[in-house]
PDB file of C-alpha atoms in Angstrom:
ATOM      1  CA  MET A   1      31.214 -68.365 248.079  1.00  0.00           C
ATOM      2  CA  THR A   2      27.595 -69.597 250.034  1.00  0.00           C
ATOM      3  CA  ASP A   3      28.192 -71.158 253.225  1.00  0.00           C
ATOM      4  CA  GLU A   4      27.926 -75.185 253.207  1.00  0.00           C
ATOM      5  CA  GLN A   5      24.672 -75.167 255.317  1.00  0.00           C
ATOM      6  CA  THR A   6      22.976 -73.095 252.778  1.00  0.00           C
ATOM      7  CA  LEU A   7      24.197 -75.225 249.800  1.00  0.00           C
ATOM      8  CA  ILE A   8      22.820 -78.476 251.674  1.00  0.00           C
ATOM      9  CA  ARG A   9      19.556 -76.724 252.009  1.00  0.00           C
ATOM     10  CA  THR A  10      19.257 -76.012 248.872  1.00  0.00           C
ATOM     11  CA  ALA A  11      20.253 -79.728 247.395  1.00  0.00           C
ATOM     12  CA  GLU A  12      17.474 -80.637 249.584  1.00  0.00           C
ATOM     13  CA  LEU A  13      14.638 -78.384 247.759  1.00  0.00           C
ATOM     14  CA  PHE A  14      16.136 -79.567 244.201  1.00  0.00           C
ATOM     15  CA  LYS A  15      15.177 -83.171 245.869  1.00  0.00           C
ATOM     16  CA  ALA A  16      11.934 -81.879 247.002  1.00  0.00           C
ATOM     17  CA  LEU A  17      11.463 -80.601 243.095  1.00  0.00           C
ATOM     18  CA  SER A  18      12.693 -83.927 241.752  1.00  0.00           C
ATOM     19  CA  THR A  19       9.857 -85.205 240.662  1.00  0.00           C
ATOM     20  CA  ALA A  20       7.356 -84.271 237.666  1.00  0.00           C
ATOM     21  CA  SER A  21       4.302 -85.065 239.955  1.00  0.00           C
ATOM     22  CA  ARG A  22       5.859 -82.658 242.614  1.00  0.00           C
ATOM     23  CA  LEU A  23       6.366 -80.126 240.095  1.00  0.00           C
ATOM     24  CA  ARG A  24       2.993 -80.883 238.929  1.00  0.00           C
ATOM     25  CA  ILE A  25       1.337 -79.695 242.039  1.00  0.00           C
ATOM     26  CA  LEU A  26       3.322 -76.595 242.426  1.00  0.00           C
ATOM     27  CA  PHE A  27       2.446 -75.579 239.049  1.00  0.00           C
ATOM     28  CA  VAL A  28      -1.186 -75.873 239.512  1.00  0.00           C
ATOM     29  CA  LEU A  29      -0.694 -73.890 243.131  1.00  0.00           C
ATOM     30  CA  SER A  30       1.034 -71.209 241.217  1.00  0.00           C
ATOM     31  CA  GLY A  31      -2.052 -70.417 239.714  1.00  0.00           C
ATOM     32  CA  GLU A  32      -4.037 -69.853 243.326  1.00  0.00           C
ATOM     33  CA  PRO A  33      -4.575 -71.626 246.387  1.00  0.00           C
ATOM     34  CA  SER A  34      -6.370 -75.110 246.198  1.00  0.00           C
ATOM     35  CA  SER A  35      -7.917 -77.813 248.348  1.00  0.00           C
ATOM     36  CA  VAL A  36      -6.498 -81.593 247.997  1.00  0.00           C
ATOM     37  CA  SER A  37      -9.500 -82.575 245.826  1.00  0.00           C
ATOM     38  CA  THR A  38      -8.718 -80.002 243.337  1.00  0.00           C
ATOM     39  CA  LEU A  39      -5.254 -80.843 243.118  1.00  0.00           C
ATOM     40  CA  VAL A  40      -6.248 -84.335 242.932  1.00  0.00           C
ATOM     41  CA  ALA A  41      -8.611 -83.107 239.921  1.00  0.00           C
ATOM     42  CA  ALA A  42      -6.281 -80.881 238.336  1.00  0.00           C
ATOM     43  CA  THR A  43      -3.272 -83.119 238.407  1.00  0.00           C
ATOM     44  CA  GLN A  44      -5.098 -86.933 237.945  1.00  0.00           C
ATOM     45  CA  LEU A  45      -2.876 -88.328 240.778  1.00  0.00           C
ATOM     46  CA  SER A  46      -4.687 -90.107 243.676  1.00  0.00           C
ATOM     47  CA  GLN A  47      -5.636 -88.542 246.894  1.00  0.00           C
ATOM     48  CA  PRO A  48      -3.036 -90.604 248.804  1.00  0.00           C
ATOM     49  CA  LEU A  49      -0.310 -89.360 246.174  1.00  0.00           C
ATOM     50  CA  VAL A  50      -1.162 -85.769 246.522  1.00  0.00           C
ATOM     51  CA  SER A  51      -1.323 -85.903 250.301  1.00  0.00           C
ATOM     52  CA  GLN A  52       2.149 -87.943 250.291  1.00  0.00           C
ATOM     53  CA  HIS A  53       3.617 -84.995 247.793  1.00  0.00           C
ATOM     54  CA  LEU A  54       2.062 -82.193 249.971  1.00  0.00           C
ATOM     55  CA  LYS A  55       3.770 -83.563 252.971  1.00  0.00           C
ATOM     56  CA  THR A  56       6.906 -83.297 251.422  1.00  0.00           C
ATOM     57  CA  LEU A  57       6.512 -79.787 249.794  1.00  0.00           C
ATOM     58  CA  ARG A  58       5.416 -78.704 253.547  1.00  0.00           C
ATOM     59  CA  GLY A  59       8.373 -80.306 254.934  1.00  0.00           C
ATOM     60  CA  ASN A  60      10.602 -78.241 252.844  1.00  0.00           C
ATOM     61  CA  ASN A  61       8.804 -75.177 252.993  1.00  0.00           C
ATOM     62  CA  LEU A  62       7.450 -74.712 249.801  1.00  0.00           C
ATOM     63  CA  VAL A  63       3.851 -74.773 250.146  1.00  0.00           C
ATOM     64  CA  THR A  64       1.644 -73.668 253.334  1.00  0.00           C
ATOM     65  CA  VAL A  65      -1.821 -74.780 254.794  1.00  0.00           C
ATOM     66  CA  THR A  66      -4.313 -72.485 255.850  1.00  0.00           C
ATOM     67  CA  ARG A  67      -7.516 -74.555 257.661  1.00  0.00           C
ATOM     68  CA  THR A  68     -10.965 -73.259 258.170  1.00  0.00           C
ATOM     69  CA  GLY A  69     -13.207 -75.768 259.688  1.00  0.00           C
ATOM     70  CA  LYS A  70     -12.380 -78.915 257.819  1.00  0.00           C
ATOM     71  CA  GLU A  71     -11.309 -77.698 254.914  1.00  0.00           C
ATOM     72  CA  ALA A  72      -7.480 -76.998 253.745  1.00  0.00           C
ATOM     73  CA  LEU A  73      -6.089 -74.834 251.381  1.00  0.00           C
ATOM     74  CA  TYR A  74      -2.682 -75.144 250.355  1.00  0.00           C
ATOM     75  CA  ALA A  75      -0.511 -72.417 248.278  1.00  0.00           C
ATOM     76  CA  LEU A  76       2.946 -71.773 247.500  1.00  0.00           C
ATOM     77  CA  ALA A  77       4.943 -70.761 250.303  1.00  0.00           C
ATOM     78  CA  ASP A  78       5.919 -67.346 248.697  1.00  0.00           C
ATOM     79  CA  ASP A  79       7.085 -65.766 245.113  1.00  0.00           C
ATOM     80  CA  HIS A  80      10.293 -67.584 245.075  1.00  0.00           C
ATOM     81  CA  VAL A  81       8.783 -70.985 244.557  1.00  0.00           C
ATOM     82  CA  ALA A  82       6.554 -69.904 241.909  1.00  0.00           C
ATOM     83  CA  HIS A  83       9.995 -68.171 240.090  1.00  0.00           C
ATOM     84  CA  VAL A  84      11.747 -71.162 240.420  1.00  0.00           C
ATOM     85  CA  ILE A  85       8.968 -73.188 238.810  1.00  0.00           C
ATOM     86  CA  ARG A  86       8.274 -70.773 236.058  1.00  0.00           C
ATOM     87  CA  ASP A  87      12.191 -70.528 235.364  1.00  0.00           C
ATOM     88  CA  THR A  88      12.872 -73.978 235.340  1.00  0.00           C
ATOM     89  CA  ILE A  89      10.159 -74.689 232.798  1.00  0.00           C
ATOM     90  CA  ALA A  90      10.888 -72.100 230.648  1.00  0.00           C
ATOM     91  CA  HIS A  91      14.556 -73.385 230.800  1.00  0.00           C
ATOM     92  CA  SER A  92      13.113 -76.899 230.055  1.00  0.00           C
ATOM     93  CA  ARG A  93      11.775 -75.534 226.917  1.00  0.00           C
ATOM     94  CA  GLU A  94      14.664 -74.095 225.496  1.00  0.00           C
ATOM     95  CA  PRO A  95      16.061 -75.703 222.068  1.00  0.00           C
ATOM     96  CA  HIS A  96      19.376 -77.586 223.448  1.00  0.00           C
ATOM     97  CA  HIS A  97      22.282 -76.788 221.299  1.00  0.00           C
ATOM     98  CA  GLY A  98      24.439 -79.700 222.757  1.00  0.00           C
ATOM     99  CA  SER A  99      25.710 -80.592 225.801  1.00  0.00           C
ATOM    100  CA  GLN A 100      28.503 -78.257 227.389  1.00  0.00           C
ATOM    101  CA  ALA A 101      31.112 -80.143 230.019  1.00  0.00           C
ATOM    102  CA  ASP A 102      31.226 -78.557 233.648  1.00  0.00           C
TER     103      ASP A 102
END
């Protein structure tokens, strides 16, 4: 069994992934590192909203930022994040055959 702290941390990660807007940002970043302006254009979200979501994603170690002068490029923290996003999207596209009880 996984220890309690790991389960709590995992739950926090799921909370950070719990909005369609953050998932959209992560999906864009799974293709390549991007600037805030690129993310705004790709997601059709406002710049303040993209920045707010990036702060949450960075705080949960899901994205990193590399600064060169005034430019900041955001990228997925590692391949695990890309796999979680791709696998979850693939799962949500599967046909549902009724719900199962716990």
